[in-house]
Amino acid sequence: MWSRWESPTRVICFLSWGTFRMEPSRMSGDNRKKRHLTAVWEDREIRIPLVELTGVKDGPTLSIVAGVHGSEYPGIEAAIRIVNQIEPNELRGRLRVVPVMNIPAFLKRTEAVCPEDGKNPNRAFPGNPEGSYTDIMANLVFEHVVKGSDAVLNVHGGDIFEALVPYAGMGRSTGGKTDKMCRELGLAYDLPFLVRFAVPHDSSTGLDLNSAVQASGIPSILVEAGGNGLLDEKNVQIHLRGFRNCMASLGMIDCECPREHKTVECISDFWRIRQTGVFYPSVTLGQRVSLGQDIGVLKDWFGDEIEIVKAERDAWIIAIVTTPAAVKNAIIYQVAYEQE
Ligand SMILES: [Zn+2]
């Protein structure tokens, strides 16, 4: 009997919230299945590409979800490549890859949100099948990609408005087994920083993908490399190496995986501007700043100075908002500092 994965005919499952359809797999070699998760919201069809590679030997399931933010290209490109680079005969277990989740944002070059409903998908997990476009996207990924996984990578690449130092991120320590496994994944990705966020994101609309996954008991990390809407090869390679390193650390592939970084483990926080105006940063990416140091100037529309902005503590600058638009209380820097 055909499973839903292998049926040559379109399978339609009528669920209480509407119609969910699994398309027949498009086989492009043994054990490599390419298809879409689909659903309908109002008059729009939601389509999320999904590739599943099944190894010739048993092992864990790693899910790679890229393009939650559709304009973060290095992570998306790395996800597109990895599904065609890994061969089933070298794989133990299963690799699930969503090359780009938020296709409307990718196509419209939209930063941070899904243009269909203006929501940030990375604040919408685990999703809601009865919500709007973004909620349904998140729900599809959570139900059909995250569930059944042994680890999940939430792959980002710096948005259009930001430049950043590559880092892996996770929530504050909870001390449990899942937390320990998140840290191991974060170290395995081999980036300059592994950060824990000082303050949880506002969860009123939902969680970021990795926090929602971790809350369900599955280890998951956020990974960032890239920025400013650029598809640059250096950051694509950083993600590809990270994917392989994580797979090797889970025992899914053999990989010599030499480390390039002595990862610094830090707390991360965001510094915000206090007034609206035009902001001119005066520090560089990766720079170490000291408490009270000048880190930029805010001016008004006439070029007159409103405020010299000072560092709130000793820290590394790991992300800079590179657009000069400064709205009161908006983020201007992401910083990292030693654990207390
Ligand atoms: Zn992002």
Short mmCIF file of N, CA and C in Angstrom, two decimals, residues 107-173:
data_model
loop_
_atom_site.label_atom_id
_atom_site.label_comp_id
_atom_site.label_asym_id
_atom_site.label_seq_id
_atom_site.Cartn_x
_atom_site.Cartn_y
_atom_site.Cartn_z
N LEU A 107 9.88 36.68 -2.80
CA LEU A 107 9.54 37.22 -4.13
C LEU A 107 9.36 38.73 -4.12
N LYS A 108 8.91 39.27 -2.99
CA LYS A 108 8.69 40.73 -2.92
C LYS A 108 9.83 41.46 -2.23
N ARG A 109 10.89 40.73 -1.90
CA ARG A 109 12.07 41.33 -1.23
C ARG A 109 11.64 42.07 0.03
N THR A 110 10.84 41.39 0.83
CA THR A 110 10.29 42.01 2.04
C THR A 110 11.13 41.65 3.24
N GLU A 111 11.42 42.61 4.09
CA GLU A 111 12.21 42.33 5.29
C GLU A 111 11.29 42.01 6.47
N ALA A 112 11.73 41.07 7.28
CA ALA A 112 11.17 40.78 8.61
C ALA A 112 9.78 40.14 8.65
N VAL A 113 8.91 40.45 7.72
CA VAL A 113 7.53 39.95 7.81
C VAL A 113 7.15 39.18 6.54
N CYS A 114 5.94 38.62 6.59
CA CYS A 114 5.33 38.05 5.38
C CYS A 114 4.40 39.12 4.81
N PRO A 115 4.59 39.51 3.55
CA PRO A 115 3.78 40.61 3.00
C PRO A 115 2.30 40.29 2.86
N GLU A 116 1.93 39.02 2.94
CA GLU A 116 0.51 38.67 2.80
C GLU A 116 -0.33 39.20 3.96
N ASP A 117 0.24 39.23 5.15
CA ASP A 117 -0.54 39.71 6.30
C ASP A 117 0.26 40.61 7.25
N GLY A 118 1.51 40.89 6.88
CA GLY A 118 2.32 41.82 7.67
C GLY A 118 2.84 41.27 8.98
N LYS A 119 2.74 39.95 9.18
CA LYS A 119 3.21 39.36 10.44
C LYS A 119 4.62 38.82 10.29
N ASN A 120 5.36 38.83 11.40
CA ASN A 120 6.71 38.27 11.43
C ASN A 120 6.60 36.76 11.69
N PRO A 121 6.97 35.93 10.71
CA PRO A 121 6.83 34.48 10.92
C PRO A 121 7.69 33.98 12.07
N ASN A 122 8.77 34.70 12.37
CA ASN A 122 9.61 34.24 13.48
C ASN A 122 9.09 34.71 14.84
N ARG A 123 7.85 35.15 14.87
CA ARG A 123 7.11 35.39 16.12
C ARG A 123 5.74 34.75 16.01
N ALA A 124 5.63 33.68 15.22
CA ALA A 124 4.31 33.09 14.95
C ALA A 124 4.24 31.60 15.26
N PHE A 125 5.34 31.03 15.75
CA PHE A 125 5.36 29.58 16.01
C PHE A 125 4.79 29.27 17.39
N PRO A 126 4.12 28.13 17.57
CA PRO A 126 4.00 27.00 16.64
C PRO A 126 2.94 27.18 15.55
N GLY A 127 2.40 28.36 15.41
CA GLY A 127 1.45 28.60 14.33
C GLY A 127 0.02 28.29 14.72
N ASN A 128 -0.87 28.64 13.81
CA ASN A 128 -2.29 28.45 14.08
C ASN A 128 -3.00 28.17 12.75
N PRO A 129 -3.56 26.97 12.59
CA PRO A 129 -4.20 26.65 11.30
C PRO A 129 -5.44 27.48 11.03
N GLU A 130 -5.94 28.17 12.05
CA GLU A 130 -7.13 29.00 11.84
C GLU A 130 -6.79 30.48 11.80
N GLY A 131 -5.50 30.80 11.79
CA GLY A 131 -5.07 32.19 11.74
C GLY A 131 -4.94 32.68 10.31
N SER A 132 -4.11 33.70 10.12
CA SER A 132 -3.91 34.23 8.77
C SER A 132 -2.71 33.55 8.11
N TYR A 133 -2.31 34.07 6.96
CA TYR A 133 -1.30 33.42 6.10
C TYR A 133 -0.07 32.96 6.90
N THR A 134 0.50 33.89 7.68
CA THR A 134 1.73 33.57 8.41
C THR A 134 1.50 32.49 9.46
N ASP A 135 0.38 32.57 10.16
CA ASP A 135 0.07 31.57 11.19
C ASP A 135 -0.06 30.18 10.58
N ILE A 136 -0.68 30.13 9.39
CA ILE A 136 -0.87 28.83 8.72
C ILE A 136 0.46 28.29 8.22
N MET A 137 1.31 29.19 7.66
CA MET A 137 2.66 28.76 7.24
C MET A 137 3.40 28.13 8.41
N ALA A 138 3.39 28.84 9.54
CA ALA A 138 4.12 28.36 10.72
C ALA A 138 3.57 27.02 11.17
N ASN A 139 2.24 26.90 11.13
CA ASN A 139 1.62 25.64 11.55
C ASN A 139 2.00 24.48 10.63
N LEU A 140 2.03 24.74 9.32
CA LEU A 140 2.42 23.68 8.37
C LEU A 140 3.83 23.18 8.68
N VAL A 141 4.74 24.12 8.90
CA VAL A 141 6.13 23.73 9.18
C VAL A 141 6.22 23.00 10.51
N PHE A 142 5.50 23.51 11.50
CA PHE A 142 5.60 22.88 12.82
C PHE A 142 5.03 21.46 12.80
N GLU A 143 3.90 21.30 12.14
CA GLU A 143 3.23 19.99 12.14
C GLU A 143 3.95 18.96 11.26
N HIS A 144 4.48 19.42 10.11
CA HIS A 144 4.95 18.46 9.11
C HIS A 144 6.46 18.43 8.94
N VAL A 145 7.15 19.34 9.60
CA VAL A 145 8.62 19.34 9.52
C VAL A 145 9.21 19.16 10.92
N VAL A 146 8.79 20.01 11.83
CA VAL A 146 9.36 19.98 13.19
C VAL A 146 9.01 18.68 13.91
N LYS A 147 7.73 18.34 13.90
CA LYS A 147 7.32 17.14 14.65
C LYS A 147 7.98 15.90 14.07
N GLY A 148 8.52 15.09 14.94
CA GLY A 148 9.23 13.90 14.49
C GLY A 148 10.71 14.14 14.26
N SER A 149 11.14 15.40 14.41
CA SER A 149 12.57 15.70 14.25
C SER A 149 13.31 15.46 15.56
N ASP A 150 14.60 15.21 15.43
CA ASP A 150 15.45 15.09 16.62
C ASP A 150 16.21 16.39 16.88
N ALA A 151 16.30 17.25 15.87
CA ALA A 151 16.94 18.56 16.03
C ALA A 151 16.46 19.44 14.87
N VAL A 152 16.40 20.75 15.13
CA VAL A 152 15.90 21.68 14.12
C VAL A 152 16.82 22.92 14.07
N LEU A 153 17.20 23.30 12.86
CA LEU A 153 17.98 24.52 12.66
C LEU A 153 17.08 25.60 12.07
N ASN A 154 17.02 26.76 12.72
CA ASN A 154 16.26 27.91 12.26
C ASN A 154 17.27 28.83 11.56
N VAL A 155 17.31 28.75 10.22
CA VAL A 155 18.44 29.31 9.47
C VAL A 155 18.11 30.71 8.94
N HIS A 156 18.88 31.68 9.40
CA HIS A 156 18.71 33.07 8.97
C HIS A 156 19.99 33.58 8.32
N GLY A 157 19.88 34.78 7.72
CA GLY A 157 21.06 35.29 7.03
C GLY A 157 21.19 36.80 7.13
N GLY A 158 20.77 37.38 8.26
CA GLY A 158 20.85 38.83 8.39
C GLY A 158 19.85 39.47 7.43
N ASP A 159 18.99 40.31 7.93
CA ASP A 159 17.94 40.87 7.07
C ASP A 159 18.47 42.05 6.25
N ILE A 160 17.61 42.62 5.40
CA ILE A 160 18.02 43.68 4.47
C ILE A 160 18.59 44.89 5.22
N PHE A 161 18.07 45.14 6.42
CA PHE A 161 18.43 46.36 7.16
C PHE A 161 19.58 46.15 8.14
N GLU A 162 20.23 44.97 8.11
CA GLU A 162 21.24 44.73 9.14
C GLU A 162 22.49 44.06 8.60
N ALA A 163 23.60 44.37 9.27
CA ALA A 163 24.86 43.67 9.04
C ALA A 163 25.19 42.98 10.35
N LEU A 164 25.72 41.76 10.30
CA LEU A 164 25.98 41.06 11.56
C LEU A 164 27.21 40.17 11.50
N VAL A 165 27.71 39.86 12.68
CA VAL A 165 28.76 38.87 12.85
C VAL A 165 28.05 37.51 12.94
N PRO A 166 28.49 36.50 12.21
CA PRO A 166 27.78 35.22 12.30
C PRO A 166 27.69 34.71 13.74
N TYR A 167 26.51 34.27 14.10
CA TYR A 167 26.33 33.73 15.45
C TYR A 167 25.22 32.69 15.48
N ALA A 168 25.28 31.84 16.50
CA ALA A 168 24.18 30.92 16.80
C ALA A 168 23.49 31.45 18.04
N GLY A 169 22.18 31.28 18.12
CA GLY A 169 21.44 31.82 19.26
C GLY A 169 20.49 30.80 19.85
N MET A 170 20.27 30.95 21.15
CA MET A 170 19.33 30.09 21.86
C MET A 170 18.80 30.84 23.08
N GLY A 171 17.78 30.26 23.74
CA GLY A 171 17.17 30.92 24.89
C GLY A 171 18.07 30.86 26.12
N ARG A 172 17.65 31.56 27.18
CA ARG A 172 18.39 31.51 28.45
C ARG A 172 18.42 30.07 28.95
N SER A 173 19.45 29.75 29.71
CA SER A 173 19.65 28.38 30.15
C SER A 173 18.49 27.89 31.01
#
